[in-house]
Coordinates of C-alpha atoms in Angstrom, one line a residue:
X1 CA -79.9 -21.9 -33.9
X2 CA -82.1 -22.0 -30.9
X3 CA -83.0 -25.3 -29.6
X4 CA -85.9 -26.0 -26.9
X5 CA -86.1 -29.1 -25.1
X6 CA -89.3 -30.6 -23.4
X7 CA -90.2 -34.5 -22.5
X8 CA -93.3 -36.1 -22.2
X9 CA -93.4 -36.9 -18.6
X10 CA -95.9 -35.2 -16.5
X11 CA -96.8 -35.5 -13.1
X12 CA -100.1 -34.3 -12.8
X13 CA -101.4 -37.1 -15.1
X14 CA -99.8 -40.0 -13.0
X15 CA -101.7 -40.0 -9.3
X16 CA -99.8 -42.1 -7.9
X17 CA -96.3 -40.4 -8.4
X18 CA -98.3 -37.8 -7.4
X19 CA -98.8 -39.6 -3.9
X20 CA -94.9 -41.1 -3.7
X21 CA -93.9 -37.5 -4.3
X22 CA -90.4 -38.1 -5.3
X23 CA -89.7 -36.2 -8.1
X24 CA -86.2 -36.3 -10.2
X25 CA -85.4 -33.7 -12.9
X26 CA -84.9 -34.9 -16.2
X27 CA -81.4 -36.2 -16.3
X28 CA -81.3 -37.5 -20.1
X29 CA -82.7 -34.8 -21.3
X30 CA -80.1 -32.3 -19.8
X31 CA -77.7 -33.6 -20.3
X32 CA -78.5 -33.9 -24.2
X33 CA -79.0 -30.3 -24.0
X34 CA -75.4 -29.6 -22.5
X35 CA -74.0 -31.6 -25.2
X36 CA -75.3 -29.3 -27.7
X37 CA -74.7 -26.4 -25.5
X38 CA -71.2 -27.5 -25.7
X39 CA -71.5 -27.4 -29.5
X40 CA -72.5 -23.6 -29.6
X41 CA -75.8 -23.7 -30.0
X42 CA -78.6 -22.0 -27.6
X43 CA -80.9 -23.8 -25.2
X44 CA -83.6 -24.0 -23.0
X45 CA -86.1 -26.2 -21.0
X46 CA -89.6 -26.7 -21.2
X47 CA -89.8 -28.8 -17.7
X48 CA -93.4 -30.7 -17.6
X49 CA -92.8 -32.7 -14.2
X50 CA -94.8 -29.8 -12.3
X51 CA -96.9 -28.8 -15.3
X52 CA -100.6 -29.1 -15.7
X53 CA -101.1 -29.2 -19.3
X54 CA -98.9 -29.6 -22.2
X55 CA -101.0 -25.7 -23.2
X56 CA -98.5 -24.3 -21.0
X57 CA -95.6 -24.8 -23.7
X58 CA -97.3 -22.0 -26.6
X59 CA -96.1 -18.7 -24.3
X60 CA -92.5 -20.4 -24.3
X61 CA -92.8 -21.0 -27.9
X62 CA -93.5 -17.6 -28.3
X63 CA -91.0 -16.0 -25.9
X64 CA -88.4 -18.3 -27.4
X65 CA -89.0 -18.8 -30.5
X66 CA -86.7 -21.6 -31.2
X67 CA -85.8 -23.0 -34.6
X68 CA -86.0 -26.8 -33.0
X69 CA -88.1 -28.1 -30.6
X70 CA -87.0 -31.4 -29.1
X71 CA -88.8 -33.8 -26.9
X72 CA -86.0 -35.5 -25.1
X73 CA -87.4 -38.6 -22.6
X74 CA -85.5 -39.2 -20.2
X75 CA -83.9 -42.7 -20.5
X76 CA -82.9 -43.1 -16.9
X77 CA -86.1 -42.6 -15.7
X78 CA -88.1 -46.5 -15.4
X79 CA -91.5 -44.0 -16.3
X80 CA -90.9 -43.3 -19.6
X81 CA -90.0 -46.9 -20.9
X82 CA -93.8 -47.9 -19.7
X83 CA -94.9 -46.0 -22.8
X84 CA -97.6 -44.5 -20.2
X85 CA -101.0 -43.3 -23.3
X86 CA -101.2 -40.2 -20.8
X87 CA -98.0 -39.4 -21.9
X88 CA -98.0 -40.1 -25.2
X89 CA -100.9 -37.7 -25.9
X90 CA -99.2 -34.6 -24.2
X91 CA -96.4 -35.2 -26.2
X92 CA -98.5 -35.3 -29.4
X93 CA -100.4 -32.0 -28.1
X94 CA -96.5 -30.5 -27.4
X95 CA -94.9 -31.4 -31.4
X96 CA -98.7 -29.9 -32.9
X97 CA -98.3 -26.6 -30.8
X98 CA -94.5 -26.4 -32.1
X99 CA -95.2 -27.7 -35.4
X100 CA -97.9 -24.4 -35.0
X101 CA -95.5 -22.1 -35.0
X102 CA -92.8 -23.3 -37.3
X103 CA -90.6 -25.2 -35.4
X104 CA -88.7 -28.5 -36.6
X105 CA -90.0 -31.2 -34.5
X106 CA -87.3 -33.9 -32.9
X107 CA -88.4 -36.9 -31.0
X108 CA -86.8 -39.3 -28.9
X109 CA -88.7 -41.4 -26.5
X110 CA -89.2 -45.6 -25.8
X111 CA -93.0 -45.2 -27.3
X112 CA -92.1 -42.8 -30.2
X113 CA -88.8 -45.6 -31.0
X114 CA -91.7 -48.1 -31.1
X115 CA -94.5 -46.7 -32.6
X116 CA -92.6 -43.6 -35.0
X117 CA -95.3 -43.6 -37.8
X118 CA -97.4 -42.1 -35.1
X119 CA -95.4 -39.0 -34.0
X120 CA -94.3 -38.7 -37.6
X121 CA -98.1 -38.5 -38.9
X122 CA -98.2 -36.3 -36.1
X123 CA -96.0 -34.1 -37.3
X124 CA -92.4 -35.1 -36.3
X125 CA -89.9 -34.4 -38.7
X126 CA -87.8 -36.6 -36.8
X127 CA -87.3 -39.5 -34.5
X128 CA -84.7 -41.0 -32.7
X129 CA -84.6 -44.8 -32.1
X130 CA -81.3 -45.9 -29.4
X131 CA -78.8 -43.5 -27.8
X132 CA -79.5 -40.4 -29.1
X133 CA -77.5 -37.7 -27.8
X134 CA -75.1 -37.8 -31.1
X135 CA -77.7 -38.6 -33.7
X136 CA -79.6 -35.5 -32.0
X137 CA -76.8 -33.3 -32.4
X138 CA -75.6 -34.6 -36.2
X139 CA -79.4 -34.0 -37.2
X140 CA -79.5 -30.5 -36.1
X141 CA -76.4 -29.7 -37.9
X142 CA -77.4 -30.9 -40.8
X143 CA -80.9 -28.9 -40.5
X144 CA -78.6 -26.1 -39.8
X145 CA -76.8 -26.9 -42.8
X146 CA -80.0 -26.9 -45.0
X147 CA -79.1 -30.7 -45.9
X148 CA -81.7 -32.2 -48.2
X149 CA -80.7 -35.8 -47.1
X150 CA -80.7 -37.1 -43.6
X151 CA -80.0 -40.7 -44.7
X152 CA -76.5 -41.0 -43.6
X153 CA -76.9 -40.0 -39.6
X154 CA -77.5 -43.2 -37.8
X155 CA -80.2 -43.9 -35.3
X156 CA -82.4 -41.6 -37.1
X157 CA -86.0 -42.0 -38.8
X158 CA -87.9 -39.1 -40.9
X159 CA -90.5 -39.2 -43.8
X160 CA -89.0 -39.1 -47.5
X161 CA -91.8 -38.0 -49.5
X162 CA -95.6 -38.3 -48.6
X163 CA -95.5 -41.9 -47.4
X164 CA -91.5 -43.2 -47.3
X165 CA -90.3 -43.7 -43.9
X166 CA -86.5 -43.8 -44.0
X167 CA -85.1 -46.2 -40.7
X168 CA -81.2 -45.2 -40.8
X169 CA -79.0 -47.7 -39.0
X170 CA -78.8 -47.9 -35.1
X171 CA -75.8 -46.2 -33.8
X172 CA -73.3 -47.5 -32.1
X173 CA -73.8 -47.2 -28.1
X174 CA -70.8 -44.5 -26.2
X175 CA -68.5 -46.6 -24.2
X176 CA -66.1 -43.7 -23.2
X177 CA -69.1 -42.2 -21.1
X178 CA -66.3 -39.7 -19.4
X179 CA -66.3 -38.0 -22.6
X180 CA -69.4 -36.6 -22.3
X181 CA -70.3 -33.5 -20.5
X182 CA -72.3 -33.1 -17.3
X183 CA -75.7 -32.6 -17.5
X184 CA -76.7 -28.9 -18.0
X185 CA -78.3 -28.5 -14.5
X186 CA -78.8 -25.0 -14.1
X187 CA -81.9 -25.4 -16.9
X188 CA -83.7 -27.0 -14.2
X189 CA -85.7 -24.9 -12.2
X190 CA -84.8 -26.7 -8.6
X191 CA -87.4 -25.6 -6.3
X192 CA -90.3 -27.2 -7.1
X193 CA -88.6 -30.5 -6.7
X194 CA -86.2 -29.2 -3.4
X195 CA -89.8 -28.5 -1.8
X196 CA -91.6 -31.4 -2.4
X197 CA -88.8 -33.7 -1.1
X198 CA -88.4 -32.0 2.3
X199 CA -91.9 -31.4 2.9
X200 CA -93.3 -35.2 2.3
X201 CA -89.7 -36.6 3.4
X202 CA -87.5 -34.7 5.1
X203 CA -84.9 -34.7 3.0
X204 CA -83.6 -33.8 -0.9
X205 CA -82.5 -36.3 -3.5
X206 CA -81.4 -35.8 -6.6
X207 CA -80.6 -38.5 -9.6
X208 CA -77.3 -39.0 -10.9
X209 CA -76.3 -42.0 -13.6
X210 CA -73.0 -43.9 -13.4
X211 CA -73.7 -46.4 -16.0
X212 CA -75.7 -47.0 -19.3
X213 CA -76.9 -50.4 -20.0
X214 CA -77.2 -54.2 -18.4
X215 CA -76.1 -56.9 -19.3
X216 CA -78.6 -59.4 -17.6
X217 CA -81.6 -60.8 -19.9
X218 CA -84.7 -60.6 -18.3
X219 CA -86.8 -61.6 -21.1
X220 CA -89.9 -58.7 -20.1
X221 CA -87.2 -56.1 -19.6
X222 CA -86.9 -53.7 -22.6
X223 CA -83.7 -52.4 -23.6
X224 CA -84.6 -49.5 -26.3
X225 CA -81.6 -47.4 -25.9
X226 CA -78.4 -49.5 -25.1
X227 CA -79.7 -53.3 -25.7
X228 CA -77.6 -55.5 -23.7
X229 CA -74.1 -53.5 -23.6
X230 CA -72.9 -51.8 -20.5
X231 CA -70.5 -49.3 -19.7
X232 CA -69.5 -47.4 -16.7
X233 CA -68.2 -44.2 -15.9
X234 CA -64.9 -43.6 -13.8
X235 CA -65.9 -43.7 -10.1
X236 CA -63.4 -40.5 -10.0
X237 CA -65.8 -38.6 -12.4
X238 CA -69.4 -39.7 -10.7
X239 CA -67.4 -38.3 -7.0
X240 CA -66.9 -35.1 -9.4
X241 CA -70.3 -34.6 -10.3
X242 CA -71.6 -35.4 -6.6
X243 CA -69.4 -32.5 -5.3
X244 CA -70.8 -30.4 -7.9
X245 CA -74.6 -30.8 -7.0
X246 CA -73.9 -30.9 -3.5
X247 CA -72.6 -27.4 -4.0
X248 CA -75.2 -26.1 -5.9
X249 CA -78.4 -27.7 -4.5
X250 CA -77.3 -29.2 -1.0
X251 CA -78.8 -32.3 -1.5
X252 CA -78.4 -34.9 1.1
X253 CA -79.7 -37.9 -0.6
X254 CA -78.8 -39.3 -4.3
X255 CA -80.5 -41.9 -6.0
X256 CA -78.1 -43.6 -8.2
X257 CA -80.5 -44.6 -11.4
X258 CA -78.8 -47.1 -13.2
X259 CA -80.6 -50.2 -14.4
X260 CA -78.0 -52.2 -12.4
X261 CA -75.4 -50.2 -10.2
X262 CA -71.7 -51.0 -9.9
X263 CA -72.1 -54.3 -11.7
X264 CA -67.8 -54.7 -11.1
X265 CA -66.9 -55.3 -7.6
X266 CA -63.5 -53.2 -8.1
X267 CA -65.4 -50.4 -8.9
X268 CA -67.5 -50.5 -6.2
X269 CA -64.3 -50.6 -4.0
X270 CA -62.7 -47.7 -5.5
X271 CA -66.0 -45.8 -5.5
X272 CA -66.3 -46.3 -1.9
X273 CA -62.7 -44.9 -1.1
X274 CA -63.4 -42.0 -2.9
X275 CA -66.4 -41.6 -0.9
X276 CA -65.2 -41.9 2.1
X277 CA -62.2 -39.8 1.1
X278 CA -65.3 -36.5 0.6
X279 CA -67.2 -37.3 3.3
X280 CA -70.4 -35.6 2.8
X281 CA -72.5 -37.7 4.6
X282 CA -75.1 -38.4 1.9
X283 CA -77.2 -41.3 1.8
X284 CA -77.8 -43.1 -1.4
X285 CA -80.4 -45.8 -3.7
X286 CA -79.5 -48.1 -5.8
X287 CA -81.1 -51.0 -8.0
X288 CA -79.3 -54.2 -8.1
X289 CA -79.6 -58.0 -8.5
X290 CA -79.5 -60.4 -6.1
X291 CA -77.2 -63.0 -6.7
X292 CA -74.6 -59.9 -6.7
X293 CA -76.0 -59.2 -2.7
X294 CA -74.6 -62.1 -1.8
X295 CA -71.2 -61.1 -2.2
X296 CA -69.9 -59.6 1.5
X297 CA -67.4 -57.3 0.5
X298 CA -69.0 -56.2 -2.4
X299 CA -71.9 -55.4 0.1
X300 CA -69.5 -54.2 3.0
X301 CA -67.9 -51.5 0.1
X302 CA -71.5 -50.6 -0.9
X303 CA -72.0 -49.8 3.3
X304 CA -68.8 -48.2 3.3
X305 CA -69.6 -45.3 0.2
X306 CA -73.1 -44.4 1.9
X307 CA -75.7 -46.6 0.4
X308 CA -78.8 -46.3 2.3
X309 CA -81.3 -48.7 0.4
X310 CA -81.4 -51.2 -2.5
X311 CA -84.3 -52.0 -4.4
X312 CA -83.7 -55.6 -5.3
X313 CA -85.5 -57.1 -8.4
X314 CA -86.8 -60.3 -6.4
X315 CA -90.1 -60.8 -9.0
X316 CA -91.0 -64.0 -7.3
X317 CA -90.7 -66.5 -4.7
X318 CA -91.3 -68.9 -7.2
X319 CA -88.6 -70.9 -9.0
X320 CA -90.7 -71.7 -11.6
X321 CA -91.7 -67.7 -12.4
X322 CA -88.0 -66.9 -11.9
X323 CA -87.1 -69.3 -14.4
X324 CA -89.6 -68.4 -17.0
X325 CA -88.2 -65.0 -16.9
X326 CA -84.6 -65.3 -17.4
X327 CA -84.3 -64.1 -14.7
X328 CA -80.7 -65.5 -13.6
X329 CA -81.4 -65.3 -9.4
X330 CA -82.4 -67.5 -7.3
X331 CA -84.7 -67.7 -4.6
X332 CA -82.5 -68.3 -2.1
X333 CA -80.3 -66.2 -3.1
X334 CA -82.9 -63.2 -2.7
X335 CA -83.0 -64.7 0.8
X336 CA -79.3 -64.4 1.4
X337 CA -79.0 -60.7 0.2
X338 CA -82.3 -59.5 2.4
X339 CA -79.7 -60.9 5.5
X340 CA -76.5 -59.1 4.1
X341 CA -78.1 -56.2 3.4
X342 CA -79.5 -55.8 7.0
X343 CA -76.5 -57.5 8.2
X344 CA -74.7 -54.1 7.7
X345 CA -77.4 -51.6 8.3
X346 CA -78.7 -51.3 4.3
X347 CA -82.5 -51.0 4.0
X348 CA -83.6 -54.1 1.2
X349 CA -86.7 -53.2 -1.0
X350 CA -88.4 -55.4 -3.2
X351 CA -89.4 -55.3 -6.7
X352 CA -92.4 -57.5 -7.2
X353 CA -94.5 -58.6 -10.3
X354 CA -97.3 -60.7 -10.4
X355 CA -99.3 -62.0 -13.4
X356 CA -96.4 -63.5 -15.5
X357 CA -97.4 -65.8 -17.8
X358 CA -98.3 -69.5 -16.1
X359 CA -98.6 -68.0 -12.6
X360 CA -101.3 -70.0 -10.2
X361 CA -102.0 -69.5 -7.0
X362 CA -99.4 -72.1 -5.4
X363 CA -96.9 -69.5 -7.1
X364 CA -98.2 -66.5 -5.8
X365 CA -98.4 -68.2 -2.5
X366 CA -94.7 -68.7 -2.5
X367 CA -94.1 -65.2 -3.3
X368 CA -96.1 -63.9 -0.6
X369 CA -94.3 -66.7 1.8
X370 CA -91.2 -64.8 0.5
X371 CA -92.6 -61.2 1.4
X372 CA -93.5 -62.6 4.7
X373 CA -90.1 -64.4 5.7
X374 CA -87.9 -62.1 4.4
X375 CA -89.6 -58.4 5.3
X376 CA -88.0 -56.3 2.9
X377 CA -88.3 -52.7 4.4
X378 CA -90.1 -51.5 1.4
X379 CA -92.2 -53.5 -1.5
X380 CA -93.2 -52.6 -5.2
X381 CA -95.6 -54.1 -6.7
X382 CA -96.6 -54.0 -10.1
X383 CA -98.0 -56.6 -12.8
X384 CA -96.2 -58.0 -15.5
X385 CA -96.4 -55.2 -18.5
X386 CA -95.8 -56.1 -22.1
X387 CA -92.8 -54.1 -23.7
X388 CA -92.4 -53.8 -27.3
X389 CA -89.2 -55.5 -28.3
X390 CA -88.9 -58.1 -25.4
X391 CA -89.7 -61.6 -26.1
X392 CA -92.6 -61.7 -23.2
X393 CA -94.1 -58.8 -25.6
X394 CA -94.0 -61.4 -28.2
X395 CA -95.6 -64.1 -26.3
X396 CA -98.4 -62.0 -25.3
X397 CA -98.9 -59.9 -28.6
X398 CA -101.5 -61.9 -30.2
X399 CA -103.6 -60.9 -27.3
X400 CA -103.5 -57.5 -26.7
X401 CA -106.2 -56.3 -28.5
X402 CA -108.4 -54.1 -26.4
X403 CA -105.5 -52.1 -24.4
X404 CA -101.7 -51.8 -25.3
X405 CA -100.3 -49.3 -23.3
X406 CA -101.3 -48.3 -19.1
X407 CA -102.9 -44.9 -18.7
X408 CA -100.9 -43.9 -16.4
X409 CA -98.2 -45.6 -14.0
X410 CA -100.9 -47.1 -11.3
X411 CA -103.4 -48.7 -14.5
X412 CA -102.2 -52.2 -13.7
X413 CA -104.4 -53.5 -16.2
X414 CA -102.9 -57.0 -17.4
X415 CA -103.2 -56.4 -21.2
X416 CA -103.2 -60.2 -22.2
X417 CA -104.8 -63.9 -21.0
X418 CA -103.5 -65.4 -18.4
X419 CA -104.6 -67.8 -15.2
X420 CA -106.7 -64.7 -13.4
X421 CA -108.2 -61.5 -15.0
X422 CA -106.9 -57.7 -14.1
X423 CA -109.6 -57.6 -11.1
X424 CA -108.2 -60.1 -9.4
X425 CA -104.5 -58.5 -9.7
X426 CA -105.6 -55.4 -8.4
X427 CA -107.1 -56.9 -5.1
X428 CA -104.1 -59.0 -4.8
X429 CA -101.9 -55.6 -5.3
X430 CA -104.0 -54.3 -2.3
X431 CA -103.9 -57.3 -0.6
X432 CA -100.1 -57.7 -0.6
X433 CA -99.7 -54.0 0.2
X434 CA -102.0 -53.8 3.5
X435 CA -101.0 -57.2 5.1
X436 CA -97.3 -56.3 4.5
X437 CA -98.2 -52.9 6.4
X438 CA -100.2 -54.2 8.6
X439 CA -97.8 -57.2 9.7
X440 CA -94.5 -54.5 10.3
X441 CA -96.7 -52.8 12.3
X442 CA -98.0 -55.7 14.5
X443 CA -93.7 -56.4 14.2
X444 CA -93.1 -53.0 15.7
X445 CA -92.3 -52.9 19.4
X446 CA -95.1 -50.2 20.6
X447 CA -97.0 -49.8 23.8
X448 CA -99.2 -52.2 24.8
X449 CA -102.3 -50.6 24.3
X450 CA -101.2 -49.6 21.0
X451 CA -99.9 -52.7 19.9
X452 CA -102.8 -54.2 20.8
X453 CA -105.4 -51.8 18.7
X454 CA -103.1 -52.2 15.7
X455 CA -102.8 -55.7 16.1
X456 CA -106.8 -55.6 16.0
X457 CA -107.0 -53.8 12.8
X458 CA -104.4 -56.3 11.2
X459 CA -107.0 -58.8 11.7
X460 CA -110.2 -56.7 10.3
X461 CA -107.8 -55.8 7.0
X462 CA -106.5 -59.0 6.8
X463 CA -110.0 -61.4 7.1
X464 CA -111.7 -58.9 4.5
X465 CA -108.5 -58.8 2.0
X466 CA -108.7 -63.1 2.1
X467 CA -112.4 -62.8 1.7
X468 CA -112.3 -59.8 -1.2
X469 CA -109.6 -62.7 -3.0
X470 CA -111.8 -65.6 -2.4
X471 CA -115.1 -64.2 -3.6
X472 CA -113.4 -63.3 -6.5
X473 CA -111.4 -66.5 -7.5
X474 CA -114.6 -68.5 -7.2
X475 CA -116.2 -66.0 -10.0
X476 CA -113.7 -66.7 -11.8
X477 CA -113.3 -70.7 -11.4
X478 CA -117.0 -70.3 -11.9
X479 CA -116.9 -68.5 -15.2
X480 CA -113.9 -70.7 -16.7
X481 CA -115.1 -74.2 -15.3
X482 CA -111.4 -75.0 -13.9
X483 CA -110.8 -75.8 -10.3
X484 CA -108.5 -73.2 -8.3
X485 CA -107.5 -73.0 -4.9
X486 CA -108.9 -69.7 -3.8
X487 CA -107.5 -69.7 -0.1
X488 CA -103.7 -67.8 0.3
X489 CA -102.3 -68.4 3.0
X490 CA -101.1 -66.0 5.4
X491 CA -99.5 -66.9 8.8

């Protein structure tokens, strides 16, 4: 049987990835192929990231002619769990254009695990809800097979009849990740990606996982695939892989895209060594926690292997918000690992999120106090974002009822009530974005005269930003009859 794989994720319709232009392949889904590769059957790879339209599928179709088409979404990748609508119609367009021409139709993907009658009125024969690699290959053996009942392969969902849905169980998540095989990189086409990295940035990363899974309980982080399990691979077997690419691509950068890297200090340590033991000389990302940056050695280790830059989930500078989350850090502790961090010569970037439920301005004060204190050498900002199967979706359910899902990845449309309304989070998001700029560049030691026309324009952005903000919260004190403070303070 001939399989071809796709995924939903395309760049053209997300502008703002567009403008970061930083690109990774789709790791999930190759690797999902390989495994099937491994089991004899043929593949291929529809890659959308540089595609225009999901039209551009039909010739492969027709040159390929594959018995299954699969759209496989990434689950490394922190844009496909957003569930972005943009996305979601390709997709649909993809599994009608397949459907077309007689393929059977497999679906994996965060959105089609939480809205499957969808893609299955669609025209999916199947979808896959958790880890799916297994269930994907079990299905197409029994399609292969001719099996009239699909009932016994877990993780799986399909029509019985007109209107039946069956749900199988969820499988079981892999904890011997070693077992698996690498991911089948030479479907990806790598130029396109090699060629954007090096001319926006100079250099070319690539994505590689070493975990699946966290542990933490953030209640507005969904888990769709692994849930709160996590497993790691052997730091032996990740060196392995890094060789590997670094043969056949020459990268120089990796970004390491586990929900939380090297969560076990040991195997941190024993990563490093090997690292050290290779030396390559490439630079690595991570994303981690804070109240494990505190930790020296586990921090001097992470120095030691290469590791370039964390992006640190701070959220707030609030308590209160930080609480309300689950989130587990402190705000002091985020303090502490911004100073370790730069301490030995590790860039810290921040994760933040505004418009959780209960935030006022005294909390979003705080958090920009924190921004200020601290400066991270990077910032992300987003708004809080409703994900099925989180309790914060639950919370907020009852009012999403005009807008469920972002258009694409820079939307920022907060989808439920809360203090302000979505206008006044995306001048905030501006706001926070130009007078952190603005303020490392009045920081920067420059020549006089240059320092002195920058520091100029830090002034102009920063008066209109504070008047765009205050404007705006009076409208909205005004229209709700409550009493706000509209002034944030800035030093």
């Amino acid at each position: 049987m001939k399989v071809l794989f796709s995924h939903s994720y395309f760049m053209q319709f997300d502008p703002k990835q567009i403008a970061h232009a930083q690109p990774y392949p789709p790791l999930g889904t190759i690797l999902a192929a390989s495994l099937l590769r491994e089991h004899d059957y043929h593949v291929a790879l529809f890659d959308t990231m540089f595609a225009k339209s999901p039209e551009e599928i039909i010739p492969v179709i027709k040159t390929y002619q594959p018995d299954v088409f699969v759209i496989y979404d990434d689950g490394f990748n922190y844009l496909t769990k957003m569930c972005l609508s943009n996305m979601r119609d390709a997709a649909m367009l993809m599994q009608q254009y397949a459907k077309a021409y007689g393929c059977a139709v497999i679906v994996t993907s965060s959105d089609a695990a939480d809205h499957y009658e969808k893609y299955l009125d669609n025209g999916a024969d199947f979808v896959i809800r958790g880890e799916a690699e297994h269930t994907l290959l079990e299905t197409i053996q029994a399609i292969e097979e001719d099996k009239n009942s699909f009932n016994d392969i877990d993780g799986l969902i399909y029509k019985s009849g007109k209107d039946n849905i069956v749900k199988c169980k969820l499988r079981s998540v892999s904890k011997r990740l070693d077992d698996l095989p690498l991911p089948a990189w030479d479907l990806i086409n790598i130029e396109p990606y090699k060629k954007v990295w090096i001319k926006n940035h100079g250099y070319f990363s690539i994505n590689i996982a070493t975990t699946r899974g966290c542990p933490y309980k953030c209640n507005w982080c969904a888990k769709p695939i692994y849930g709160n399990s996590y497993n790691m691979r052997s730091p032996e077997k990740v060196v392995e892989e890094i060789i590997l690419l670094k043969q056949m691509f020459d990268m120089n950068h990796i970004w390491f895209c586990d929900d939380i890297f090297g969560l076990k200090r040991s195997w941190v340590k024993d990563f490093s060594s090997f690292m050290q033991a290779i030396d390559l000389n490439i630079g690595f990302k991570i994303q981690s926690r804070a109240d494990l940056l505190v930790q020296e050695k586990y921090v001097s280790d992470l120095a030691g292997a290469g590791c370039a830059e964390v992006w640190m989930g701070a959220e707030s500078g609030s308590q209160k918000i930080l609480d309300a989350m689950d989130k587990g850090t402190t705000v002091e502790e985020i303090k502490q690992a911004r100073q370790l961090l730069k301490q030995y010569d590790i860039r810290a970037a921040f994760f933040i999120q505004y418009g959780y439920l209960g935030e006022t301005m005294e909390d979003i004060n705080k958090t920009l106090d924190l921004i200020t204190e601290t400066m991270p050498d990077d910032i992300g900002i987003s708004v809080s974002y409703p994900l099925p199967g989180t309790k914060f979706y639950d919370k907020v359910q009852q009012d999403m009822v005009t807008k469920k899902n972002w258009t694409d990845s820079d939307d920022l449309a907060l989808m439920y009530s809360n203090t302000y309304e979505s206008p006044f989070y995306k001048k905030l998001h501006r706001y926070t974005h130009y007078t952190y700029r603005l303020r490392k560049i009045r920081n920067e030691q420059m020549p006089a005269p240059v320092k002195l026309f920058k520091r100029a324009k830090y002034k102009i952005m920063k008066t209109y930003f504070k008047r765009q903000l205050r404007t705006y919260t009076k409208q909205v004190a005004s229209r709700n009859d409550v009493s706000m403070n509209p002034i944030i303070e800035l030093n």
